[in-house]
Short mmCIF file of C-alpha atoms in Angstrom, two decimals:
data_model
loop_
_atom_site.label_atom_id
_atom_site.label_comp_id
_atom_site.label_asym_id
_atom_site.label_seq_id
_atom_site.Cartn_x
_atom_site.Cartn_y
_atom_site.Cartn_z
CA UNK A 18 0.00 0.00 0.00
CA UNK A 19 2.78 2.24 0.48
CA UNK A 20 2.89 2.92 -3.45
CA UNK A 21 0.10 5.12 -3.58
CA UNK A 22 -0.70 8.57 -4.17
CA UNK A 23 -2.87 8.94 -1.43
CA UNK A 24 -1.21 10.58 1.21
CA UNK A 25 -3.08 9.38 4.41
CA UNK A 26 -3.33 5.74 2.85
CA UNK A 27 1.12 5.91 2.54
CA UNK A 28 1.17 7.24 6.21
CA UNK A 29 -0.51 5.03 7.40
CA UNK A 30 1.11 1.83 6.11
CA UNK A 31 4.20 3.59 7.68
CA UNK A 32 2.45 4.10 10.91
CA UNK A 33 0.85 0.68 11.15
CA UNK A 34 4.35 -1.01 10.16
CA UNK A 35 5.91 1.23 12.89
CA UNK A 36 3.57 -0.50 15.21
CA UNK A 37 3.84 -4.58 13.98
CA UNK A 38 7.43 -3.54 14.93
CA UNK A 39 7.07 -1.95 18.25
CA UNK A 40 4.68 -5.08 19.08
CA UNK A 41 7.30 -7.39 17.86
CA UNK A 42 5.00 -8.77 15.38
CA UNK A 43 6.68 -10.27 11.41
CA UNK A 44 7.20 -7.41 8.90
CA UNK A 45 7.02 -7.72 5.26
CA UNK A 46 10.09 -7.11 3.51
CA UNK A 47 8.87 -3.40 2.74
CA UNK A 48 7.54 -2.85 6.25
CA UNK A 49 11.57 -3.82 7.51
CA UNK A 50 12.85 -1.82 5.19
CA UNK A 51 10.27 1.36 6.52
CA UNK A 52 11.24 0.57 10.31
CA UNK A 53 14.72 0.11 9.58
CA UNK A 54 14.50 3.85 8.23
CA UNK A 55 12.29 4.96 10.92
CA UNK A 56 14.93 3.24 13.95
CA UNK A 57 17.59 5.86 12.14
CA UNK A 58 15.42 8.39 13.35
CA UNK A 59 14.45 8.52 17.24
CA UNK A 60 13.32 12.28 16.12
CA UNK A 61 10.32 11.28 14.07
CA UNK A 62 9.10 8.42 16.61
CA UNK A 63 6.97 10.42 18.21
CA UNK A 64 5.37 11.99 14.93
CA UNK A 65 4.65 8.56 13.26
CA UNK A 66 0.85 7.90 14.20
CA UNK A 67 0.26 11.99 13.11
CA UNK A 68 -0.55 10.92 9.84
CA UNK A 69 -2.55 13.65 9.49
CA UNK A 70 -0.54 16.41 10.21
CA UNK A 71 1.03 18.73 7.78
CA UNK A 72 4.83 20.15 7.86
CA UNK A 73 5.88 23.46 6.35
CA UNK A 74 9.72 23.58 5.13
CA UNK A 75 9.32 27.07 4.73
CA UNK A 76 9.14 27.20 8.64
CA UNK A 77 12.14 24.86 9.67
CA UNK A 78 9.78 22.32 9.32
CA UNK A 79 10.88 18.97 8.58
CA UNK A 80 8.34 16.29 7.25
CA UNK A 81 9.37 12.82 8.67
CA UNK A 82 7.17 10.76 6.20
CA UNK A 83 9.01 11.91 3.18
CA UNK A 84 12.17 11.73 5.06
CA UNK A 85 11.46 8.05 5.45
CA UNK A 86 10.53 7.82 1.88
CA UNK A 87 13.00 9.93 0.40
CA UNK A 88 15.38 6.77 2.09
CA UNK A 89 13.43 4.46 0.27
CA UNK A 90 13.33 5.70 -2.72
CA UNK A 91 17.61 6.37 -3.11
CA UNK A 92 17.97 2.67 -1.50
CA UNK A 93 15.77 0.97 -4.61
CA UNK A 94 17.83 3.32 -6.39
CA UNK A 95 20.78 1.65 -5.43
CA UNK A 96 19.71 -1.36 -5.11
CA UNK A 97 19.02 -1.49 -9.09
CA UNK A 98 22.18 1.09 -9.54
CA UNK A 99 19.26 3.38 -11.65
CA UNK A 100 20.50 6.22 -12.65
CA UNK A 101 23.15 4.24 -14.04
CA UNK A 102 25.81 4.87 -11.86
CA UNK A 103 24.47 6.35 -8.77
CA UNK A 104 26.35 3.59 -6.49
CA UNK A 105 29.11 4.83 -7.57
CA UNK A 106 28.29 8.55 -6.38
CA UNK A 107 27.52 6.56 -3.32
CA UNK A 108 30.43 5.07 -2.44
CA UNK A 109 33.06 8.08 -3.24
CA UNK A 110 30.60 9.95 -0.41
CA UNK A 111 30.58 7.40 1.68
CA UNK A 112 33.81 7.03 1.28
CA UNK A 113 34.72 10.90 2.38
CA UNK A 114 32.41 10.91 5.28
CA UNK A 115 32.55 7.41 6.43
CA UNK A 116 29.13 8.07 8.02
CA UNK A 117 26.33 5.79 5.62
CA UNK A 118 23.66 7.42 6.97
CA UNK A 119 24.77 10.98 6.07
CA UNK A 120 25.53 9.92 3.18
CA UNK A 121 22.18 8.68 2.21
CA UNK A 122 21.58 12.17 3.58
CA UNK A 123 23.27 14.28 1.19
CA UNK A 124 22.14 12.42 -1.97
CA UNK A 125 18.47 12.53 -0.78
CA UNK A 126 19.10 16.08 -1.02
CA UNK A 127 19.57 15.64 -4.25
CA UNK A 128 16.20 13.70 -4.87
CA UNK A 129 14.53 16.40 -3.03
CA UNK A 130 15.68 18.82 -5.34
CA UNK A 131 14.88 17.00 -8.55
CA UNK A 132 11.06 17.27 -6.67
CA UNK A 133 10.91 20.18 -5.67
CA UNK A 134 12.11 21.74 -9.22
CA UNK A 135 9.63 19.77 -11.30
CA UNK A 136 7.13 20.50 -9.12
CA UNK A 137 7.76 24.70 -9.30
CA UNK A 138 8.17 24.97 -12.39
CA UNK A 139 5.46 22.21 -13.18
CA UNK A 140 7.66 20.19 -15.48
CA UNK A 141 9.04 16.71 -15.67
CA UNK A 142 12.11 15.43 -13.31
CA UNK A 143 15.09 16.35 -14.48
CA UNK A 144 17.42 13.18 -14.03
CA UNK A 145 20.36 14.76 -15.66
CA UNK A 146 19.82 17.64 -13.17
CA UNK A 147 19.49 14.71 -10.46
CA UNK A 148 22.95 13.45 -11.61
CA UNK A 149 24.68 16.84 -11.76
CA UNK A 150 23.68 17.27 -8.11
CA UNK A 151 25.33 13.52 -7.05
CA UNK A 152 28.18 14.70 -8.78
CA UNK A 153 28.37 17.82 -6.95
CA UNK A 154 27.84 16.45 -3.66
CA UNK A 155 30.77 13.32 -4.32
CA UNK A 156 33.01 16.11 -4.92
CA UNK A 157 32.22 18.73 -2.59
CA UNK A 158 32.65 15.83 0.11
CA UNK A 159 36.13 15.68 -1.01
CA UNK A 160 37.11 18.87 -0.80
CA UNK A 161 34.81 19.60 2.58
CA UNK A 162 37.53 17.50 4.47
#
């Protein structure tokens, strides 16, 4: 259910997966995945069953259900190396900051970008934009240190 553009019907598989885990009950592979996200995060725990709340960026805000998603999404990413090459990008950060969850950090950044863009200016991702950012970020973590 969590592939759905419904955004109370996607918050609520996270929420409910949240919970089989808390209650020690089996998770689908999808629903580990999800909790192994949301354990990264002790700061969202307490927003989890809020699935109908709303965050505003433009206030500091900082929405913990696409958080968890935007994880998702780069770890399928990698998982199928699509964009061609992105575990690459991947590795030369994590190799800089030899921290795997900032990492994930920095290129969801990316992803969040590529969103955010398209959806301003109301016009399809821009994966070579998407790319251009990972390549920015690989090299800006080797000359940050």
């Amino acid at each position: 259910m969590l592939y759905t553009q419904d955004r109370t019907q996607q918050r609520q598989f996270l929420a409910n997966a949240w919970q089989k885990f808390l209650d020690k009950k089996p998770l689908d592979p999808l629903e580990d995945q999800l909790t192994q996200v949301i354990k990264m995060h002790p700061e969202y725990h307490a927003y989890i069953n809020n699935i109908e709340s709303d965050y505003f960026p433009e206030q500091g805000e900082v929405n913990p259900f696409l958080h968890i998603n935007l994880h998702l999404s780069l770890r399928e990413q990698l998982s199928i190396n699509q964009p061609a090459g992105i575990q690459d990008y991947y590795q030369k950060i994590i190799n800089q900051l030899k921290d795997l969850h900032e990492a994930e950090h920095k290129m969801m950044d990316c992803i969040a970008e590529m969103i955010f863009s398209s959806q301003k200016n109301n016009i399809p991702m821009d994966h070579q934009a998407y790319i251009r950012c990972l390549e920015k970020q690989s090299h800006y973590t080797i000359y940050k240190n």
